[in-house]
Each structure stands twice: as structure tokens, then as C-alpha cells.
Amino acid sequence: MGRDDFRRELRDGFESIAGPPDSSLTARVHSALVEAPERRGPVWIAGLAATLIAALAVGALFIAGPLRQQNQQPVPGGIATPSPLPTSDVSNLPAITCNNATSVATEGHVGQPIAYVDAVRVGTHTGYDRITIEFQNGLPGDIHIATQNNATFTQGASGRQVVLQGSAGLLVSMHGADEYTHYTGPVDFKTNYPVLLESQQV
């Protein structure tokens, strides 16, 4: 499904539920887009605060991770390559905490009305795999993480079932994140890393 088809299907679904829009809605949306904040330096989020946009399929997260020997050197496979280490000073980033493994909160951070996704990268390191999502103008206001014991996900408004590599998964939902405006990179990463096998926007 192309981006235009997805947008059209999403718009039609919302219109059938919500009814006709308020007459001043167009002017408010236009005003918000025209008066969007200026581009600031990138904000790095490492670890579980992922996606896109997106869903992570974590193969053998609960089985292979603890059983994996620490002296093994993971070798990336597939089409993804490890991301370079961030060159910016990460000490000024807010601390990220997981509350009951279902929501992510950043201390002292107020989320942006719309956080624009600027880049998505994956990487593997000794003892862990990661996905990094970079936002152009700050963090989204609401991030939820749900674990599941399978790698089958429901794709957006279409309701289509997507089966990713692996035997378990994480669904990362970010409300207030916009991937379509600025991000033009891939939305499906087939990494074949030791734990993170595939990550895809659904």
C-alpha cells in the first residue's frame, strides 16, 4: 500500500467516524503548519523509545537474550548496517524511564504537538541491539510500548495482518509523531541481529 493510498484510507475512516469537519478547522490546520517551529538540532533517542512510528519484532527476546553467551561478537546481516555513534553530546538529553513496561516518560519534558521524525537507524552492540529514532523538533508527547508473545501485528487503518521475523515482539506507539512530512528513509529494517530481527512501521 502506497503512502497516498494509506493517507486516503485513513482520511476516509476518520471522516466516516467524525462527520464533516468544523468550518474553522482548515484555517487552524493551515495556521499550525505555516507557523511550525524552526528546525533545531537533532534529538537522539536510543533504546526502546523507538517508532515510528513503528513496531519492533524481537526474535527470541525472552529466550535467546538471556541464554546468549556474552563472549560472542554479533555480526549484522540483512540489508541494515549498524548506525554510527552519535556525535552530539548525549549528556544533555532527558532521562528515559519505562513505567510498567507499557509507557515511556521523559523527566522534565513537555511533548511537541507534532514531533517530526527525521531519521531511523538500527545497530547492534555487545549485549544488546537498538533502534534509534531522531526527531527534528523534540520528542512526541505520548509513547507506549506493548510486549507480545508473537510477531504478528495489525497494520494501521487497513487492519491487514503483518508477520515479522522472530517469535516475540514489541509494539511502540507514538502519538503526535509525524513520519510522512520529513522522513524519507526505509520503514522496514531486516537486521537479523541476535535479538532484533526485524523492525517495521505498521
mmCIF file of C-alpha atoms in Angstrom:
data_model
loop_
_atom_site.group_PDB
_atom_site.id
_atom_site.type_symbol
_atom_site.label_atom_id
_atom_site.label_comp_id
_atom_site.label_asym_id
_atom_site.label_seq_id
_atom_site.Cartn_x
_atom_site.Cartn_y
_atom_site.Cartn_z
ATOM 1 C CA MET A 1 0.000 0.000 0.000
ATOM 2 C CA GLY A 2 1.480 3.350 -1.043
ATOM 3 C CA ARG A 3 1.594 6.401 1.184
ATOM 4 C CA ASP A 4 -1.129 8.166 -0.803
ATOM 5 C CA ASP A 5 -3.437 5.134 -0.530
ATOM 6 C CA PHE A 6 -2.729 4.898 3.202
ATOM 7 C CA ARG A 7 -3.468 8.588 3.735
ATOM 8 C CA ARG A 8 -6.667 8.370 1.689
ATOM 9 C CA GLU A 9 -7.863 5.265 3.577
ATOM 10 C CA LEU A 10 -7.027 6.858 6.931
ATOM 11 C CA ARG A 11 -8.813 10.103 5.992
ATOM 12 C CA ASP A 12 -11.906 8.216 4.784
ATOM 13 C CA GLY A 13 -12.016 6.214 8.021
ATOM 14 C CA PHE A 14 -11.771 9.341 10.169
ATOM 15 C CA GLU A 15 -14.395 11.174 8.110
ATOM 16 C CA SER A 16 -16.855 8.286 8.405
ATOM 17 C CA ILE A 17 -16.491 8.342 12.203
ATOM 18 C CA ALA A 18 -16.203 12.069 12.885
ATOM 19 C CA GLY A 19 -18.574 13.529 10.307
ATOM 20 C CA PRO A 20 -17.988 16.810 8.468
ATOM 21 C CA PRO A 21 -15.137 18.978 9.802
ATOM 22 C CA ASP A 22 -15.648 22.255 11.626
ATOM 23 C CA SER A 23 -15.538 25.210 9.210
ATOM 24 C CA SER A 24 -12.620 26.789 11.089
ATOM 25 C CA LEU A 25 -10.583 23.555 11.119
ATOM 26 C CA THR A 26 -8.912 24.210 7.771
ATOM 27 C CA ALA A 27 -7.748 27.653 8.878
ATOM 28 C CA ARG A 28 -6.401 26.283 12.188
ATOM 29 C CA VAL A 29 -4.508 23.442 10.478
ATOM 30 C CA HIS A 30 -3.078 25.816 7.876
ATOM 31 C CA SER A 31 -2.013 28.229 10.615
ATOM 32 C CA ALA A 32 -0.318 25.435 12.579
ATOM 33 C CA LEU A 33 1.603 24.273 9.504
ATOM 34 C CA VAL A 34 2.672 27.765 8.458
ATOM 35 C CA GLU A 35 3.750 28.666 11.980
ATOM 36 C CA ALA A 36 5.629 25.387 12.569
ATOM 37 C CA PRO A 37 8.670 25.714 14.843
ATOM 38 C CA GLU A 38 12.071 26.315 13.300
ATOM 39 C CA ARG A 39 14.393 23.385 12.797
ATOM 40 C CA ARG A 40 16.529 22.785 15.826
ATOM 41 C CA GLY A 41 19.373 20.379 16.398
ATOM 42 C CA PRO A 42 18.567 16.658 16.384
ATOM 43 C CA VAL A 43 17.300 14.912 19.480
ATOM 44 C CA TRP A 44 18.589 11.367 19.941
ATOM 45 C CA ILE A 45 16.561 8.619 21.499
ATOM 46 C CA ALA A 46 18.289 5.293 21.960
ATOM 47 C CA GLY A 47 16.883 2.005 23.138
ATOM 48 C CA LEU A 48 13.224 1.121 23.455
ATOM 49 C CA ALA A 49 11.819 4.614 22.833
ATOM 50 C CA ALA A 50 11.531 3.700 19.195
ATOM 51 C CA THR A 51 8.943 4.307 16.110
ATOM 52 C CA LEU A 52 7.598 5.279 14.329
ATOM 53 C CA ILE A 53 6.474 5.126 14.039
ATOM 54 C CA ALA A 54 6.758 1.701 14.439
ATOM 55 C CA ALA A 55 6.740 -1.837 15.504
ATOM 56 C CA LEU A 56 9.663 -3.925 16.574
ATOM 57 C CA ALA A 57 9.733 -7.668 16.211
ATOM 58 C CA VAL A 58 12.178 -9.024 18.716
ATOM 59 C CA GLY A 59 13.059 -12.614 17.958
ATOM 60 C CA ALA A 60 13.648 -14.764 20.984
ATOM 61 C CA LEU A 61 13.668 -11.743 23.285
ATOM 62 C CA PHE A 62 12.777 -13.766 26.327
ATOM 63 C CA ILE A 63 14.670 -16.931 25.377
ATOM 64 C CA ALA A 64 17.745 -16.175 23.259
ATOM 65 C CA GLY A 65 18.713 -12.936 25.014
ATOM 66 C CA PRO A 66 19.430 -14.381 28.483
ATOM 67 C CA LEU A 67 20.923 -17.590 27.041
ATOM 68 C CA ARG A 68 23.259 -15.844 24.610
ATOM 69 C CA GLN A 69 26.906 -16.044 25.613
ATOM 70 C CA GLN A 70 28.499 -12.677 26.328
ATOM 71 C CA ASN A 71 31.754 -13.528 24.517
ATOM 72 C CA GLN A 72 30.018 -13.863 21.142
ATOM 73 C CA GLN A 73 30.526 -10.979 18.756
ATOM 74 C CA PRO A 74 27.238 -10.246 16.956
ATOM 75 C CA VAL A 75 27.520 -9.937 13.210
ATOM 76 C CA PRO A 76 24.881 -7.852 11.443
ATOM 77 C CA GLY A 77 23.152 -9.412 8.472
ATOM 78 C CA GLY A 78 20.428 -8.474 6.036
ATOM 79 C CA ILE A 79 20.266 -5.045 4.476
ATOM 80 C CA ALA A 80 20.656 -2.911 7.605
ATOM 81 C CA THR A 81 24.003 -1.668 8.912
ATOM 82 C CA PRO A 82 24.891 -0.547 12.426
ATOM 83 C CA SER A 83 24.411 3.138 12.971
ATOM 84 C CA PRO A 84 27.389 5.312 13.864
ATOM 85 C CA LEU A 85 27.748 6.508 17.405
ATOM 86 C CA PRO A 86 26.102 9.891 17.976
ATOM 87 C CA THR A 87 28.489 12.788 17.590
ATOM 88 C CA SER A 88 26.433 15.159 19.710
ATOM 89 C CA ASP A 89 26.735 15.373 23.485
ATOM 90 C CA VAL A 90 24.138 12.937 24.843
ATOM 91 C CA SER A 91 24.611 14.045 28.450
ATOM 92 C CA ASN A 92 22.087 16.862 27.956
ATOM 93 C CA LEU A 93 19.265 14.507 26.937
ATOM 94 C CA PRO A 94 16.426 13.851 29.380
ATOM 95 C CA ALA A 95 16.430 10.531 31.216
ATOM 96 C CA ILE A 96 14.044 7.923 29.799
ATOM 97 C CA THR A 97 12.169 5.626 32.167
ATOM 98 C CA CYS A 98 9.718 2.810 31.458
ATOM 99 C CA ASN A 99 6.634 2.659 33.680
ATOM 100 C CA ASN A 100 5.285 -0.885 33.933
ATOM 101 C CA ALA A 101 6.895 -1.635 30.542
ATOM 102 C CA THR A 102 3.934 -0.004 28.787
ATOM 103 C CA SER A 103 4.695 3.703 28.645
ATOM 104 C CA VAL A 104 7.819 5.797 28.276
ATOM 105 C CA ALA A 105 8.177 9.075 30.088
ATOM 106 C CA THR A 106 10.967 11.615 29.849
ATOM 107 C CA GLU A 107 11.640 13.541 33.017
ATOM 108 C CA GLY A 108 11.079 17.279 32.722
ATOM 109 C CA HIS A 109 10.000 17.037 29.077
ATOM 110 C CA VAL A 110 6.887 18.537 27.534
ATOM 111 C CA GLY A 111 5.990 16.796 24.281
ATOM 112 C CA GLN A 112 5.654 18.655 20.997
ATOM 113 C CA PRO A 113 2.156 18.897 19.444
ATOM 114 C CA ILE A 114 3.719 17.237 16.380
ATOM 115 C CA ALA A 115 7.204 15.698 16.614
ATOM 116 C CA TYR A 116 8.687 15.237 13.138
ATOM 117 C CA VAL A 117 10.673 12.022 12.559
ATOM 118 C CA ASP A 118 13.976 12.957 10.925
ATOM 119 C CA ALA A 119 15.897 9.644 10.856
ATOM 120 C CA VAL A 120 15.613 6.000 11.931
ATOM 121 C CA ARG A 121 18.658 3.773 12.474
ATOM 122 C CA VAL A 122 19.338 0.301 13.867
ATOM 123 C CA GLY A 123 22.516 -1.045 15.431
ATOM 124 C CA THR A 124 23.922 -3.997 17.318
ATOM 125 C CA HIS A 125 26.328 -3.844 20.228
ATOM 126 C CA THR A 126 27.791 -6.298 22.726
ATOM 127 C CA GLY A 127 24.869 -7.421 24.869
ATOM 128 C CA TYR A 128 22.056 -5.516 23.126
ATOM 129 C CA ASP A 129 20.520 -4.408 19.840
ATOM 130 C CA ARG A 130 18.916 -0.999 19.387
ATOM 131 C CA ILE A 131 16.803 1.203 17.187
ATOM 132 C CA THR A 132 17.260 4.972 17.249
ATOM 133 C CA ILE A 133 14.585 7.414 16.140
ATOM 134 C CA GLU A 134 15.676 11.015 15.639
ATOM 135 C CA PHE A 135 13.097 13.774 15.843
ATOM 136 C CA GLN A 136 13.546 17.120 14.134
ATOM 137 C CA ASN A 137 11.907 19.348 16.742
ATOM 138 C CA GLY A 138 11.662 17.445 20.031
ATOM 139 C CA LEU A 139 10.015 14.344 21.446
ATOM 140 C CA PRO A 140 6.386 13.304 20.938
ATOM 141 C CA GLY A 141 4.156 13.741 23.946
ATOM 142 C CA ASP A 142 2.958 10.151 24.313
ATOM 143 C CA ILE A 143 4.924 6.914 23.775
ATOM 144 C CA HIS A 144 3.535 3.465 24.668
ATOM 145 C CA ILE A 145 5.291 0.099 24.467
ATOM 146 C CA ALA A 146 3.425 -3.207 24.482
ATOM 147 C CA THR A 147 5.135 -6.602 24.566
ATOM 148 C CA GLN A 148 3.608 -9.617 22.878
ATOM 149 C CA ASN A 149 4.500 -13.292 22.623
ATOM 150 C CA ASN A 150 4.260 -13.400 18.828
ATOM 151 C CA ALA A 151 5.472 -11.372 15.845
ATOM 152 C CA THR A 152 2.082 -10.721 14.202
ATOM 153 C CA PHE A 153 0.909 -7.109 14.099
ATOM 154 C CA THR A 154 -2.181 -5.341 12.732
ATOM 155 C CA GLN A 155 -1.312 -2.660 10.200
ATOM 156 C CA GLY A 156 -2.936 0.728 10.804
ATOM 157 C CA ALA A 157 -6.319 1.551 9.339
ATOM 158 C CA SER A 158 -6.227 -1.300 6.806
ATOM 159 C CA GLY A 159 -6.389 -3.968 9.524
ATOM 160 C CA ARG A 160 -4.038 -6.157 7.475
ATOM 161 C CA GLN A 161 -2.020 -8.703 9.480
ATOM 162 C CA VAL A 162 1.762 -8.323 9.175
ATOM 163 C CA VAL A 163 4.049 -11.148 10.328
ATOM 164 C CA LEU A 164 7.608 -10.073 11.087
ATOM 165 C CA GLN A 165 10.676 -12.223 11.702
ATOM 166 C CA GLY A 166 11.066 -13.607 15.210
ATOM 167 C CA SER A 167 8.932 -15.234 17.866
ATOM 168 C CA ALA A 168 8.046 -12.247 20.085
ATOM 169 C CA GLY A 169 7.561 -8.548 19.544
ATOM 170 C CA LEU A 170 7.220 -5.027 20.821
ATOM 171 C CA LEU A 171 4.650 -2.566 19.549
ATOM 172 C CA VAL A 172 5.807 1.023 20.025
ATOM 173 C CA SER A 173 3.053 3.624 19.573
ATOM 174 C CA MET A 174 3.949 7.307 19.394
ATOM 175 C CA HIS A 175 1.040 9.738 19.438
ATOM 176 C CA GLY A 176 1.895 13.107 17.961
ATOM 177 C CA ALA A 177 4.751 11.815 15.781
ATOM 178 C CA ASP A 178 4.756 12.654 12.052
ATOM 179 C CA GLU A 179 6.826 10.428 9.797
ATOM 180 C CA TYR A 180 5.327 11.441 6.457
ATOM 181 C CA THR A 181 6.357 15.108 6.346
ATOM 182 C CA HIS A 182 10.143 14.908 6.749
ATOM 183 C CA TYR A 183 11.264 11.260 6.899
ATOM 184 C CA THR A 184 12.003 9.612 3.542
ATOM 185 C CA GLY A 185 14.026 6.584 4.679
ATOM 186 C CA PRO A 186 13.072 2.921 4.999
ATOM 187 C CA VAL A 187 10.182 1.764 7.197
ATOM 188 C CA ASP A 188 11.188 -1.936 7.273
ATOM 189 C CA PHE A 189 14.570 -2.994 8.701
ATOM 190 C CA LYS A 190 15.511 -6.682 8.311
ATOM 191 C CA THR A 191 18.562 -6.751 10.557
ATOM 192 C CA ASN A 192 18.955 -10.419 11.552
ATOM 193 C CA TYR A 193 20.726 -9.182 14.689
ATOM 194 C CA PRO A 194 20.941 -11.574 17.655
ATOM 195 C CA VAL A 195 17.735 -10.224 19.270
ATOM 196 C CA LEU A 196 16.264 -7.533 16.991
ATOM 197 C CA LEU A 197 15.491 -9.441 13.804
ATOM 198 C CA GLU A 198 13.134 -7.013 12.097
ATOM 199 C CA SER A 199 11.592 -3.614 12.739
ATOM 200 C CA GLN A 200 8.747 -2.243 10.632
ATOM 201 C CA GLN A 201 6.262 0.606 10.723
ATOM 202 C CA VAL A 202 2.728 -0.808 10.937
#
